[in-house]
Coordinates of C-alpha atoms and ligand atoms in Angstrom, one line a residue:
M288 CA -37.3 -31.1 -13.9
P289 CA -39.9 -33.8 -14.8
G290 CA -38.2 -37.2 -14.7
D291 CA -36.2 -36.8 -11.5
A292 CA -36.0 -39.2 -8.7
Y293 CA -38.3 -38.9 -6.1
E294 CA -37.7 -36.6 -3.0
A295 CA -40.4 -35.3 -0.5
L296 CA -40.4 -31.6 -0.6
T297 CA -39.4 -29.2 2.2
D298 CA -40.5 -25.4 3.0
E299 CA -37.1 -24.9 1.4
S300 CA -37.3 -27.2 -1.5
L301 CA -40.7 -26.2 -2.9
P302 CA -39.9 -22.8 -3.9
R303 CA -36.9 -24.2 -5.9
R304 CA -38.8 -27.3 -7.4
L305 CA -42.0 -25.1 -8.3
G306 CA -40.5 -21.6 -9.2
A307 CA -39.3 -23.1 -12.3
V308 CA -43.2 -24.6 -13.3
P309 CA -44.4 -21.3 -15.0
Q310 CA -48.5 -22.4 -14.7
V311 CA -48.0 -22.7 -11.2
A312 CA -45.3 -19.7 -10.7
G313 CA -47.3 -17.5 -12.3
R314 CA -50.5 -18.3 -10.0
I315 CA -48.4 -17.8 -6.6
G316 CA -46.8 -14.3 -8.4
G317 CA -43.2 -12.8 -7.1
T318 CA -40.0 -14.5 -7.0
P319 CA -39.8 -17.9 -5.2
E320 CA -37.7 -16.7 -2.4
T321 CA -40.5 -14.5 -1.6
W322 CA -43.2 -17.3 -1.4
A323 CA -44.9 -18.3 2.1
V324 CA -44.9 -22.3 2.4
R325 CA -46.6 -24.0 4.9
E326 CA -47.4 -27.8 5.2
V327 CA -50.9 -27.9 6.3
G328 CA -51.4 -31.9 5.9
D329 CA -53.7 -33.4 8.3
G330 CA -54.4 -36.3 6.8
N331 CA -53.2 -39.9 7.4
L332 CA -51.0 -40.0 3.9
N333 CA -49.5 -37.2 2.2
L334 CA -48.0 -33.9 2.3
V335 CA -49.9 -31.1 1.7
F336 CA -48.5 -27.4 1.2
I337 CA -50.1 -24.3 1.0
V338 CA -47.5 -21.8 -1.0
T339 CA -48.8 -17.8 -1.3
G340 CA -47.6 -15.1 -2.9
S341 CA -47.9 -11.6 -4.5
A342 CA -50.5 -12.9 -6.9
G343 CA -52.5 -15.6 -5.0
G344 CA -51.8 -19.0 -3.8
V345 CA -51.5 -23.0 -5.0
V346 CA -51.5 -25.9 -2.9
V347 CA -49.3 -28.3 -3.4
K348 CA -49.9 -32.1 -2.5
Q349 CA -47.2 -35.0 -3.0
A350 CA -47.6 -38.3 -1.5
L351 CA -45.2 -39.9 0.8
P352 CA -43.5 -43.3 0.2
Y353 CA -45.2 -44.4 3.2
V354 CA -48.4 -44.3 5.1
R355 CA -47.8 -40.9 7.4
L356 CA -50.3 -41.7 10.0
V357 CA -48.0 -45.1 10.9
G358 CA -45.1 -44.0 9.7
E359 CA -42.1 -45.5 7.6
S360 CA -42.8 -49.3 8.7
W361 CA -45.8 -48.8 6.6
P362 CA -44.7 -48.3 3.0
L363 CA -47.0 -47.1 0.4
A364 CA -46.7 -46.9 -3.1
L365 CA -46.2 -43.3 -4.5
Y366 CA -48.2 -44.1 -7.6
R367 CA -51.2 -43.1 -5.7
A368 CA -50.7 -39.6 -7.2
F369 CA -51.0 -40.5 -10.4
F370 CA -54.4 -42.2 -9.8
E371 CA -55.8 -39.4 -7.9
H372 CA -55.0 -37.1 -10.7
H373 CA -56.6 -39.3 -13.1
A374 CA -59.6 -39.0 -10.7
L375 CA -59.5 -35.0 -10.6
V376 CA -59.7 -35.2 -14.5
R377 CA -62.3 -37.2 -14.4
Q378 CA -64.6 -35.8 -11.7
A379 CA -64.1 -32.3 -13.3
A380 CA -65.4 -33.9 -16.5
R381 CA -68.3 -35.5 -15.2
D382 CA -69.2 -32.7 -12.6
P383 CA -67.6 -29.5 -13.6
G384 CA -66.8 -27.2 -11.1
S385 CA -66.9 -29.8 -7.9
V386 CA -63.2 -30.1 -7.4
P387 CA -59.9 -27.9 -7.2
E388 CA -58.7 -27.2 -10.6
V389 CA -55.2 -29.0 -11.5
F390 CA -52.4 -26.7 -12.7
H391 CA -49.3 -29.2 -12.7
F392 CA -49.0 -32.8 -12.1
D393 CA -45.1 -34.2 -12.0
E394 CA -45.7 -38.0 -11.7
A395 CA -41.9 -38.5 -11.0
Q396 CA -42.5 -36.5 -7.7
S397 CA -46.1 -37.8 -7.2
L398 CA -47.2 -33.9 -7.0
I399 CA -50.1 -32.3 -8.1
A400 CA -50.5 -28.6 -7.7
M401 CA -54.0 -27.3 -7.4
E402 CA -56.4 -24.5 -6.8
Y403 CA -56.1 -23.0 -3.1
L404 CA -59.6 -23.6 -1.8
H405 CA -59.8 -20.3 0.6
P406 CA -61.9 -19.4 2.6
H407 CA -63.2 -22.9 2.6
V408 CA -62.4 -25.4 5.8
I409 CA -62.5 -29.0 5.7
L410 CA -66.4 -30.0 6.1
R411 CA -65.8 -31.9 9.4
Y412 CA -64.6 -29.4 11.3
K413 CA -67.2 -27.2 10.4
M414 CA -69.5 -29.5 11.6
I415 CA -67.6 -30.1 14.7
A416 CA -68.1 -26.3 15.3
G417 CA -71.7 -26.6 14.4
E418 CA -71.5 -24.5 11.1
R419 CA -74.2 -24.8 8.6
V420 CA -73.2 -25.0 4.9
E421 CA -75.9 -23.9 2.3
G422 CA -77.1 -26.3 -0.4
L423 CA -74.6 -29.0 1.1
G424 CA -76.7 -31.8 0.8
D425 CA -78.0 -30.9 -3.0
F426 CA -74.2 -30.1 -4.2
L427 CA -72.9 -33.8 -2.3
G428 CA -76.2 -35.8 -3.8
T429 CA -75.9 -34.3 -6.7
H430 CA -72.2 -35.0 -7.5
C431 CA -72.5 -38.7 -6.3
A432 CA -75.0 -39.2 -9.1
R433 CA -73.1 -37.3 -11.8
M434 CA -70.1 -39.7 -10.6
A435 CA -72.2 -42.7 -10.3
F436 CA -73.8 -42.5 -13.5
R437 CA -71.4 -40.9 -15.7
G438 CA -68.8 -43.5 -14.6
S439 CA -70.8 -46.0 -15.9
E440 CA -71.7 -48.3 -19.1
L441 CA -75.4 -46.1 -18.3
H442 CA -73.9 -43.2 -19.9
M443 CA -70.3 -44.2 -21.0
A444 CA -68.9 -46.5 -24.3
S445 CA -68.3 -49.4 -23.3
A446 CA -64.8 -49.5 -24.4
E447 CA -63.9 -46.2 -22.7
K448 CA -65.2 -47.7 -19.5
K449 CA -63.2 -50.9 -19.6
A450 CA -60.2 -48.9 -20.4
D451 CA -60.8 -46.8 -17.5
V452 CA -61.7 -50.1 -15.2
A453 CA -58.5 -51.3 -16.7
L454 CA -56.3 -48.2 -16.0
F455 CA -57.6 -47.9 -12.3
A456 CA -57.1 -51.5 -11.6
G457 CA -53.4 -50.8 -11.0
N458 CA -54.3 -48.7 -8.0
V459 CA -53.8 -51.5 -5.9
E460 CA -52.5 -50.2 -2.8
I461 CA -54.5 -47.9 -1.6
P462 CA -57.7 -50.1 -2.1
A463 CA -55.6 -52.7 -0.4
I464 CA -56.0 -49.9 2.6
T465 CA -59.6 -50.2 2.1
E466 CA -60.1 -54.1 2.0
A467 CA -58.1 -54.4 5.4
L468 CA -58.9 -51.0 7.2
V469 CA -62.8 -50.8 6.5
F470 CA -63.9 -54.4 5.5
T471 CA -61.5 -56.6 7.8
D472 CA -59.8 -55.3 10.6
P473 CA -62.8 -54.0 12.5
Y474 CA -64.2 -57.4 12.9
Y475 CA -61.6 -59.2 14.6
A476 CA -58.9 -58.0 17.3
A477 CA -56.5 -56.9 14.6
E478 CA -53.0 -55.3 15.6
M479 CA -53.8 -51.4 14.3
N480 CA -57.2 -51.8 15.8
R481 CA -58.2 -49.3 19.0
H482 CA -61.0 -48.2 20.9
T483 CA -62.2 -46.1 23.5
E484 CA -62.1 -47.7 27.1
G485 CA -65.4 -48.5 28.2
L486 CA -66.7 -49.9 24.6
D487 CA -65.2 -53.3 25.3
P488 CA -69.2 -55.0 26.0
V489 CA -70.0 -53.4 22.6
V490 CA -67.1 -54.5 20.7
T491 CA -67.2 -57.7 21.7
A492 CA -71.1 -58.1 20.9
L493 CA -70.0 -56.6 17.5
R494 CA -67.4 -59.3 16.7
E495 CA -68.8 -62.1 18.1
D496 CA -71.7 -61.4 15.9
V497 CA -71.5 -63.9 12.7
A498 CA -74.8 -62.7 11.1
L499 CA -72.9 -59.4 10.9
K500 CA -69.7 -60.4 9.5
A501 CA -71.4 -62.7 6.8
E502 CA -73.5 -59.3 5.8
V503 CA -70.4 -57.6 5.8
Q504 CA -68.4 -59.9 3.5
K505 CA -71.2 -60.2 1.1
L506 CA -70.6 -56.3 0.7
F507 CA -66.7 -56.5 0.7
V508 CA -67.4 -58.9 -2.4
K509 CA -69.3 -56.1 -4.1
F510 CA -66.9 -53.6 -3.2
A511 CA -64.0 -55.9 -4.3
T512 CA -65.6 -57.0 -7.5
N513 CA -68.4 -54.9 -8.8
T514 CA -67.0 -51.9 -11.0
E515 CA -70.0 -50.0 -11.9
T516 CA -68.4 -46.7 -11.8
M517 CA -65.7 -44.7 -10.7
L518 CA -65.5 -43.7 -7.3
H519 CA -64.0 -41.3 -5.3
G520 CA -63.1 -44.2 -2.5
D521 CA -62.6 -42.1 0.2
L522 CA -65.6 -39.9 0.6
H523 CA -65.8 -38.5 3.7
T524 CA -66.6 -35.5 5.4
G525 CA -62.9 -34.9 5.8
S526 CA -63.0 -35.3 1.9
V527 CA -65.2 -31.9 1.2
M528 CA -64.1 -28.3 2.0
S529 CA -66.7 -25.5 2.3
T530 CA -67.6 -22.1 2.8
A531 CA -70.7 -21.0 4.6
T532 CA -72.4 -21.1 0.8
E533 CA -70.1 -23.1 -1.2
S534 CA -68.7 -26.9 -1.2
R535 CA -65.9 -28.8 -3.3
I536 CA -64.4 -32.4 -3.0
I537 CA -60.9 -33.3 -2.5
D538 CA -58.5 -36.0 -2.2
P539 CA -59.7 -38.4 -4.8
E540 CA -56.5 -41.0 -4.3
F541 CA -58.5 -43.8 -3.4
A542 CA -60.2 -43.8 -6.6
Q543 CA -61.1 -47.2 -8.0
Y544 CA -64.2 -48.7 -10.0
G545 CA -66.6 -50.0 -7.7
P546 CA -70.5 -50.0 -6.8
M547 CA -72.3 -47.2 -7.2
G548 CA -73.7 -47.1 -3.6
F549 CA -70.0 -46.7 -2.0
D550 CA -69.5 -42.9 -1.8
I551 CA -72.8 -41.8 -0.7
G552 CA -73.1 -44.8 1.8
M553 CA -69.9 -43.8 3.0
L554 CA -70.7 -40.1 3.1
T555 CA -73.9 -40.7 5.2
A556 CA -72.2 -42.5 7.9
N557 CA -69.9 -39.6 8.2
Y558 CA -73.0 -37.4 8.6
L559 CA -74.3 -39.7 11.1
M560 CA -71.3 -39.8 13.3
A561 CA -71.2 -36.1 13.0
Y562 CA -74.9 -36.4 14.1
F563 CA -73.9 -38.6 17.0
S564 CA -70.9 -37.0 18.6
Q565 CA -73.1 -33.5 18.9
P566 CA -74.3 -33.6 22.4
A567 CA -70.4 -33.6 23.1
H568 CA -69.6 -30.6 21.1
R569 CA -72.9 -28.1 21.5
A570 CA -74.3 -26.7 24.6
E571 CA -78.4 -28.1 25.1
D572 CA -79.9 -25.0 23.3
E573 CA -78.0 -25.5 20.2
L574 CA -78.0 -29.2 20.2
H575 CA -81.3 -29.8 18.6
G576 CA -81.3 -27.7 15.8
Y577 CA -77.6 -28.6 14.4
Q578 CA -78.5 -32.4 15.2
E579 CA -81.8 -32.1 13.1
W580 CA -79.8 -29.7 10.3
L581 CA -77.0 -32.9 9.7
L582 CA -80.5 -35.0 9.5
R583 CA -81.9 -32.4 6.7
V584 CA -78.2 -32.6 4.7
V585 CA -78.7 -36.6 4.6
M586 CA -82.1 -36.2 3.5
D587 CA -80.9 -33.6 0.9
T588 CA -78.4 -35.6 -0.1
F589 CA -80.4 -38.7 -1.0
G590 CA -83.1 -36.0 -2.4
A591 CA -80.1 -34.4 -4.9
F592 CA -79.0 -38.2 -5.7
D593 CA -82.1 -39.6 -6.6
A594 CA -83.4 -36.5 -8.9
E595 CA -80.2 -36.0 -10.9
F596 CA -79.9 -39.9 -11.0
R597 CA -83.2 -39.1 -12.4
R598 CA -82.6 -36.7 -14.7
L599 CA -79.5 -38.4 -16.0
W600 CA -81.3 -41.7 -16.5
A601 CA -83.8 -39.8 -18.7
N602 CA -81.3 -37.5 -20.6
E603 CA -78.1 -39.1 -20.8
R604 CA -78.5 -42.8 -21.3
T605 CA -76.0 -43.2 -23.8
G606 CA -74.1 -46.7 -23.1
M607 CA -74.7 -50.1 -23.5
L608 CA -76.6 -50.5 -20.0
Y609 CA -80.5 -50.1 -20.2
P610 CA -80.5 -48.9 -23.7
A611 CA -83.4 -46.8 -24.8
R612 CA -83.8 -49.2 -27.9
L613 CA -85.1 -52.1 -25.5
F614 CA -87.6 -49.5 -23.9
E615 CA -88.6 -46.1 -25.1
D616 CA -87.6 -47.1 -29.0
Q617 CA -90.4 -50.1 -28.3
G618 CA -93.1 -47.6 -26.6
H619 CA -92.0 -49.3 -23.2
S620 CA -91.3 -47.3 -19.9
S621 CA -87.8 -47.7 -18.3
E622 CA -89.0 -46.2 -15.0
L623 CA -89.5 -49.7 -13.4
A624 CA -86.2 -50.9 -14.4
R625 CA -84.7 -47.2 -13.0
D626 CA -86.3 -47.5 -9.8
A627 CA -84.8 -51.0 -9.3
V628 CA -81.3 -49.5 -9.9
L629 CA -81.9 -46.9 -7.7
A630 CA -83.1 -49.6 -4.9
A631 CA -80.3 -51.4 -5.7
I632 CA -77.8 -48.2 -5.0
W633 CA -79.7 -47.3 -1.9
Q634 CA -79.5 -50.7 -0.2
D635 CA -75.6 -51.1 -1.2
A636 CA -75.4 -47.1 0.2
L637 CA -76.8 -48.7 3.4
G638 CA -74.7 -51.3 4.0
F639 CA -71.3 -49.4 3.1
C640 CA -72.7 -46.6 5.8
G641 CA -73.3 -49.0 8.5
I642 CA -69.7 -50.2 7.6
E643 CA -67.9 -46.9 7.7
M644 CA -69.8 -46.4 11.1
H645 CA -68.1 -49.4 12.4
R646 CA -64.6 -48.5 11.2
R647 CA -64.1 -45.0 12.4
I648 CA -64.7 -46.5 15.7
L649 CA -63.0 -49.7 15.8
G650 CA -60.2 -49.6 13.2
L651 CA -57.0 -47.6 12.8
A652 CA -58.2 -44.4 11.6
H653 CA -60.7 -42.8 13.5
N654 CA -62.2 -39.3 13.0
A655 CA -62.2 -36.2 14.6
D656 CA -65.7 -35.6 15.3
F657 CA -65.6 -38.5 18.2
E658 CA -61.7 -38.0 18.6
S659 CA -61.9 -34.6 19.7
I660 CA -63.9 -35.5 22.6
E661 CA -61.0 -35.7 25.3
D662 CA -63.0 -37.6 28.1
P663 CA -63.2 -41.0 26.9
R664 CA -66.1 -41.4 29.5
A665 CA -68.1 -38.7 27.1
R666 CA -66.9 -40.2 24.1
A667 CA -67.9 -44.2 24.6
P668 CA -71.8 -43.8 24.9
L669 CA -71.7 -41.8 21.9
E670 CA -70.0 -44.1 20.0
A671 CA -71.8 -47.0 21.1
R672 CA -74.7 -45.4 19.4
S673 CA -72.8 -45.3 16.4
L674 CA -71.4 -48.7 16.4
M675 CA -75.0 -50.1 17.1
M676 CA -76.8 -48.1 14.5
G677 CA -74.4 -49.4 12.1
R678 CA -74.7 -52.9 13.3
A679 CA -78.6 -52.4 12.4
V680 CA -77.9 -50.7 9.2
V681 CA -76.2 -53.9 8.0
L682 CA -78.4 -56.4 9.2
D683 CA -81.6 -54.5 8.6
R684 CA -81.1 -52.6 6.0
A685 CA -84.0 -54.2 3.5
G686 CA -86.3 -52.8 5.8
I687 CA -85.1 -49.3 5.4
G688 CA -87.2 -47.8 2.9
N689 CA -86.0 -44.2 2.2
A690 CA -83.6 -41.7 4.0
A691 CA -86.6 -40.6 6.0
A692 CA -86.5 -43.8 7.8
L693 CA -82.7 -43.7 8.2
T694 CA -82.9 -40.5 9.9
A695 CA -85.6 -41.8 12.1
M696 CA -83.5 -44.9 12.7
A697 CA -80.5 -41.9 14.1
R698 CA -82.9 -39.9 16.4
R699 CA -83.8 -43.5 18.2
F700 CA -80.2 -44.5 18.3
G701 CA -79.1 -41.2 19.5
K702 CA -81.6 -41.7 22.9
E703 CA -80.1 -45.1 23.6
T704 CA -77.8 -46.1 25.9
F705 CA -75.7 -49.3 25.4
P706 CA -73.6 -51.1 28.2
Ligands
SR1_827 C1 -53.7 -45.7 6.4 S1 -54.8 -45.0 5.7 C2 -55.8 -44.9 6.9 C3 -57.4 -43.8 6.4 O1 -56.7 -42.8 5.9 C4 -57.5 -42.4 4.6 O2 -58.2 -41.2 4.6 C5 -58.5 -43.6 4.2 O3 -60.0 -43.6 5.0 C6 -58.0 -44.7 5.0 O4 -58.9 -45.9 5.1
MG828 MG1 -58.0 -38.5 2.1

């Protein structure tokens, strides 16, 4: 029924609608009346159904015309599914196998039917449960490097990249959420903010810190104006699904062109928040080992990013930026230039990392790592460490030379008590 008026799916209407789509119905198997339909969406925005039948299953994601977390009082454009679909197509091309396969996209219904990842679990829940994922940092770092490099004019033909920037520039309402909830609201007493009781002194200190606010605004300028590459735009541990040995990236509806350091920086913040939340989730005998594994993931992610970016620089530098005709063709090494590009990405990543470590504690959208700690007296001191390290990362990032220094900082802040 392409082109028909949007209707939010229900357990009853879904089989009717998707039963008529052969490439979806065939994956599920049997007749639509026999399908098992479960709505499992636990994110902030959308409906997500798992539909299973005799042959297997699919996941059906549908945008709602409002922010699910808040309700109908906050309307939100349905067109985000269009951009999510385009982002999934680009992610699959730029890093094959990294995202679920798309079987069907219905623009009028803002609906994407895609591969049912199982037994994958949202990475954030695995981290809360203390589970390890083999190869996690390698996969995510490599993915971030491929997306950063292959979506930029280091690699893409300029006309193609500019057309893509123009296309994604239409995704207005979704970046506006990040612009408000990430870069602005946490730094003043905005209406939708909330924070754990007991954190007031730390929150006040951050909001009174003019140097911090100025630095955050500098990073906001980059986010709002720099179109280096296509971003996932919301790459946190809730946007990764893993088994013990394999991971995939999901949910790129916040896709936009932006700075290369954004995704890896946001992801790192979520690793670090998992790290800081651990004392509430692990018994003493497991705590240290698991926290060290999380810091190893930080190291592996940046190690893999760096290695893959260098490999792509050597082998896939086909765009207009830093062309071989200015360097290698003249008998000149481009290594110095490459290292400066990598250093700039690292610095941006640190800045975005620090901001994400604030907004998940001060803003509207919190994360389960801390939210699942029921006792606010246990939660507040752990959140305070994240807030204070986030501040130090933003303000002192020029002096943080590498991932080892960042993880050493996490160990230090993990021992601190803040009022
Ligand atoms: C109103 S949406 C809040 C958050 O949920 C999404 O996952 C993004 O992280 C957004 O900032
Ligand atoms: Mg999401």
